Every structure is written in C-alpha cells, then in structure tokens.
PDB file of C-alpha atoms in Angstrom:
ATOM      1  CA  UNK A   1       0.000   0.000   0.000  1.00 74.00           C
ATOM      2  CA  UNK A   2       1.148   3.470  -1.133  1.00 76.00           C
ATOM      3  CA  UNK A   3       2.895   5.086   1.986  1.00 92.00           C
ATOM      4  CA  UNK A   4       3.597   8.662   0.345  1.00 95.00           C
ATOM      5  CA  UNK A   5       0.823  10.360  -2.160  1.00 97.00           C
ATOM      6  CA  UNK A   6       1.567  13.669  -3.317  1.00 98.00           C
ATOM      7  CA  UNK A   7      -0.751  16.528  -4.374  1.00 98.00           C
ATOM      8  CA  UNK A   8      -1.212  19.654  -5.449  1.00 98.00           C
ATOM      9  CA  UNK A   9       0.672  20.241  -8.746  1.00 98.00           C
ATOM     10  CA  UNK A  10       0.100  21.899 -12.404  1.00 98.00           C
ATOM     11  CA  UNK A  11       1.048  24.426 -14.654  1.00 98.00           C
ATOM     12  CA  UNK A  12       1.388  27.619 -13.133  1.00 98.00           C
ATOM     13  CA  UNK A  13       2.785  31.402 -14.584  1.00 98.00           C
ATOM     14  CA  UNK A  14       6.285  32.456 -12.906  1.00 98.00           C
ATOM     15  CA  UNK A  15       5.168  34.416 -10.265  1.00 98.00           C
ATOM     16  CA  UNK A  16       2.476  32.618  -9.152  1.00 98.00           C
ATOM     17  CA  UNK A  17       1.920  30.589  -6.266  1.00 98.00           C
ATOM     18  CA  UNK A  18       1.084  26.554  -5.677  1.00 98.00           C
ATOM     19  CA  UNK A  19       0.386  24.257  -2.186  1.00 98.00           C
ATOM     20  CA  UNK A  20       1.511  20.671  -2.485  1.00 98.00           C
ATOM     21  CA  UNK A  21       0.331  18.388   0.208  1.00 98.00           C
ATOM     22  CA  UNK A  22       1.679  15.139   1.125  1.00 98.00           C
ATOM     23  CA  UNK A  23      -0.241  12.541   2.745  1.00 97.00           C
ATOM     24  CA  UNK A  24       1.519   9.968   5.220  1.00 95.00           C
ATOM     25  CA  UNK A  25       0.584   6.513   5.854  1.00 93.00           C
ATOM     26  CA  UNK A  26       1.828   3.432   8.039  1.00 85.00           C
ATOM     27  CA  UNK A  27       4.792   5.391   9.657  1.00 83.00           C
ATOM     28  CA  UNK A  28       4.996   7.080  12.975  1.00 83.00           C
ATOM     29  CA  UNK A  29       4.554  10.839  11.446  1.00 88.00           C
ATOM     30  CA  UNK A  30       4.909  12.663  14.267  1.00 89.00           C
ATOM     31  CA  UNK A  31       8.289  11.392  15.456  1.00 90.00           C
ATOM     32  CA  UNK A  32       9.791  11.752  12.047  1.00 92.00           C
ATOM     33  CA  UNK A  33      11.613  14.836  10.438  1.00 96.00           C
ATOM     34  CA  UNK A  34       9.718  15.318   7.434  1.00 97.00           C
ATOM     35  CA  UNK A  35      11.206  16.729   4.043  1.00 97.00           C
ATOM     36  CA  UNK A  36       9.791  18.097   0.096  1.00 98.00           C
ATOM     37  CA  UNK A  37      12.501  17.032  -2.463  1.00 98.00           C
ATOM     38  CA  UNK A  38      12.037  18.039  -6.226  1.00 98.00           C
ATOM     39  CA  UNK A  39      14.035  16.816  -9.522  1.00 98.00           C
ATOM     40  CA  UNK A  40      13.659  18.651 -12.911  1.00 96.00           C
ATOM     41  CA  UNK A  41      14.170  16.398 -15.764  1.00 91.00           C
ATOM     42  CA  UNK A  42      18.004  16.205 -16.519  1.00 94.00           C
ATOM     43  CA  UNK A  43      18.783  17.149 -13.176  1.00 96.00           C
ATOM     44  CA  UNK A  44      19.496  14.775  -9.913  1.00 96.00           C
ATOM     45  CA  UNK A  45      17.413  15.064  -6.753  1.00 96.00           C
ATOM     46  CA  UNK A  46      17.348  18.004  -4.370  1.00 97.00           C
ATOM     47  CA  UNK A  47      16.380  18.616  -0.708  1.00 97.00           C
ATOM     48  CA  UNK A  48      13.974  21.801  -1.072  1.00 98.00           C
ATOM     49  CA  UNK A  49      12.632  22.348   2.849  1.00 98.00           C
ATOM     50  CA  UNK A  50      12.348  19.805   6.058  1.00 98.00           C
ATOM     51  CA  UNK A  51      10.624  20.385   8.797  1.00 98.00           C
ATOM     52  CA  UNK A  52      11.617  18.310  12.214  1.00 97.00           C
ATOM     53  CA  UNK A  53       9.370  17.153  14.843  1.00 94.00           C
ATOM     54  CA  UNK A  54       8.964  19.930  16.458  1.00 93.00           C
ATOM     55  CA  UNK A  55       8.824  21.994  13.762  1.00 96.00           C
ATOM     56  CA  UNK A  56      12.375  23.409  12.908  1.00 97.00           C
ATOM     57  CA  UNK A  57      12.789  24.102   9.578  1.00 98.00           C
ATOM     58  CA  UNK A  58      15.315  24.165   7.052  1.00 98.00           C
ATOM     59  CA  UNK A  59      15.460  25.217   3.368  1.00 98.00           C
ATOM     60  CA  UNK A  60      17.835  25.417   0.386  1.00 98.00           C
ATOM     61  CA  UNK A  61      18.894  28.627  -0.915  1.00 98.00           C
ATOM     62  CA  UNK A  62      17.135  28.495  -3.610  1.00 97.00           C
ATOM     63  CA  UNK A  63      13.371  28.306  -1.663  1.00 97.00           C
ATOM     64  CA  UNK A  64      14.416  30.152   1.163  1.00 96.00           C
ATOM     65  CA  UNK A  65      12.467  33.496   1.613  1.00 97.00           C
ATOM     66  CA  UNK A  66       9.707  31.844  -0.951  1.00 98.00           C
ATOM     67  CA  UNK A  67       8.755  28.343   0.035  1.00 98.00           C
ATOM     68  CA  UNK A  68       7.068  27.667   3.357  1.00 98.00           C
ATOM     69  CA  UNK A  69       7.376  24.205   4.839  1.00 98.00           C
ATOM     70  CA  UNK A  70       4.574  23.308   7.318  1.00 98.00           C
ATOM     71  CA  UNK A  71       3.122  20.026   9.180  1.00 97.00           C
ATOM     72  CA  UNK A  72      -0.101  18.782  10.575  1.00 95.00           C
ATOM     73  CA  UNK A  73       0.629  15.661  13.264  1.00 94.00           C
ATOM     74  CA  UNK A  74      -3.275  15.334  13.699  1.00 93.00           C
ATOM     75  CA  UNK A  75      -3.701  15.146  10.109  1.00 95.00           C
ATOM     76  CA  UNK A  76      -0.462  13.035   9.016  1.00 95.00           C
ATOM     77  CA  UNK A  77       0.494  15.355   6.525  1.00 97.00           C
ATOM     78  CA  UNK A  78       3.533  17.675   5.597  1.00 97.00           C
ATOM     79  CA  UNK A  79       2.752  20.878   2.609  1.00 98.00           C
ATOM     80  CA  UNK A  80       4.985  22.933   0.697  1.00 98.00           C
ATOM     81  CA  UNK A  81       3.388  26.559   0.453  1.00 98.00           C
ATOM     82  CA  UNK A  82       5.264  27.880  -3.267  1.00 98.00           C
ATOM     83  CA  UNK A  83       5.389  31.198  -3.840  1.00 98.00           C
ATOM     84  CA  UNK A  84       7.277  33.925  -6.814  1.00 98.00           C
ATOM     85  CA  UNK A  85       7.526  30.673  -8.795  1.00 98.00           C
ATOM     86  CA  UNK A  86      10.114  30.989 -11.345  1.00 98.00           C
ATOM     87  CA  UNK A  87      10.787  28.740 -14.731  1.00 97.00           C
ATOM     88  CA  UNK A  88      13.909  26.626 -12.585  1.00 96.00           C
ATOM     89  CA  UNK A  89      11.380  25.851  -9.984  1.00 98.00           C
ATOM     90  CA  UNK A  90       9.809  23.336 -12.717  1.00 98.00           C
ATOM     91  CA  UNK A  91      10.106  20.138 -11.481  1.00 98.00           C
ATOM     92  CA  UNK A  92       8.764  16.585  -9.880  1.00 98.00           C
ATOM     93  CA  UNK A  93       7.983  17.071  -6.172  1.00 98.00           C
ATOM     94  CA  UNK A  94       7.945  14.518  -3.641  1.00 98.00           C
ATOM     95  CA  UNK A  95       7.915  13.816   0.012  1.00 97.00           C
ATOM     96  CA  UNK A  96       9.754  11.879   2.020  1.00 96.00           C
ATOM     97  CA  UNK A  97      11.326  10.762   5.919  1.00 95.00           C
ATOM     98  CA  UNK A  98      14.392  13.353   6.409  1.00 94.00           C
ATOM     99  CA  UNK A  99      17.707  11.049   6.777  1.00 86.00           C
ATOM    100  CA  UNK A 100      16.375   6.858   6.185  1.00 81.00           C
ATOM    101  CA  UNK A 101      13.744   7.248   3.736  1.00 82.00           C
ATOM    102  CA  UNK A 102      10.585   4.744   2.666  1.00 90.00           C
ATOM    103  CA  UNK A 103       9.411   3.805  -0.701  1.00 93.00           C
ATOM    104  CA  UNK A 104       8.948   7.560  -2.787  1.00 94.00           C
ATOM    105  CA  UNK A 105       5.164   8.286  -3.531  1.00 95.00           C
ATOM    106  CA  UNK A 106       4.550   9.381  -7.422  1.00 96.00           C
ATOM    107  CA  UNK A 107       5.459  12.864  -6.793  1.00 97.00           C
ATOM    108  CA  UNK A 108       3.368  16.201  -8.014  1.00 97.00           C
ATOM    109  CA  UNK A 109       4.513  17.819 -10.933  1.00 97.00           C
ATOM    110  CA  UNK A 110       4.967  21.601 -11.095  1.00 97.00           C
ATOM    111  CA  UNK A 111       5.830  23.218 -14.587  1.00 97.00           C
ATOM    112  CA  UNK A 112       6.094  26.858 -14.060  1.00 97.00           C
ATOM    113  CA  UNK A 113       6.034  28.685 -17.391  1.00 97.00           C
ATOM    114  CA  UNK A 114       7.880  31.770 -18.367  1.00 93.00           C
TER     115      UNK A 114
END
C-alpha cells in the first residue's frame, strides 16, 4: 500500500503561487523529520525544505524566503506553500522521511512557465 501520495501540482505562470500536500501513511509521522525534495528532468534530486518534529525548519537557498514548509501531526500530513515561482522551480515534487527514507510516492509535478 502506497505510503507517500503527493498533491497539489500543475502548470502555473512564474510568479504565481502553488500548495503541495503530502499525505503519510503506516509510519509514525509525528516522530519523524519530514522533508519536500524536487528533480527537474536532466537534473538529480534536491532537498527543497524539512521540517523536524517539532517543527524546525530548514530550506535550500534556492526556496528560502519563498517556500514555506509546514506540518499537521493530527492530520499526518507535511505541505509545501510555493510562492514567486520561477521557470527553474519546474520540477517533480515529492515527500519523504528526512535522513532513512521509505518507498517515494509518485510525486506532483509543477511546470512553471515563463
């Protein structure tokens, strides 16, 4: 059974803003650091934002000050709040356990168009 599902994605204008959600299943959420990765096609995957248990969170330079990482423990669920998209923000999203990960969910894709 799928673990990690991804949502949230589609075409958006540079600029603009998108929320990805990612649902959690048959893991101890709340204890885990939680983190959004993304890979653009020809390009390797990338940490974007984690968020730890308590909520500390963490992003790459090239989110910080646009991307908002955010979890609900009640709700099993980790989002990635996008905004000022640009065209190298295009990409596959996914979720995944900070560190030791599971099985990747199918990811949420996000072209941003110029």
């Amino acid at each position: 059974q799928v673990q990690l599902v991804e949502s949230g994605g589609g075409l958006v204008q540079a600029g603009g803003s998108l929320r990805l959600s990612c649902a959690a299943s048959r893991i101890m959420f709340s204890i885990n650091a939680m983190g959004w990765y993304r890979q653009a096609p020809g390009k390797q995957r990338e940490l974007v934002a984690d968020i730890s248990s308590s909520g500390i969170t963490n992003y790459a330079a090239s989110a910080k000050g646009r991307f908002t990482i955010s979890r609900d423990n009640a709700k099993n669920t980790v989002n990635l709040q996008m905004t000022s998209l640009k065209p190298k923000d295009t990409a596959d999203y996914c979720c995944n356990l900070v560190g030791v990960s599971i099985a990747w969910g199918q990811g949420t894709l996000a072209p941003v168009s110029s």
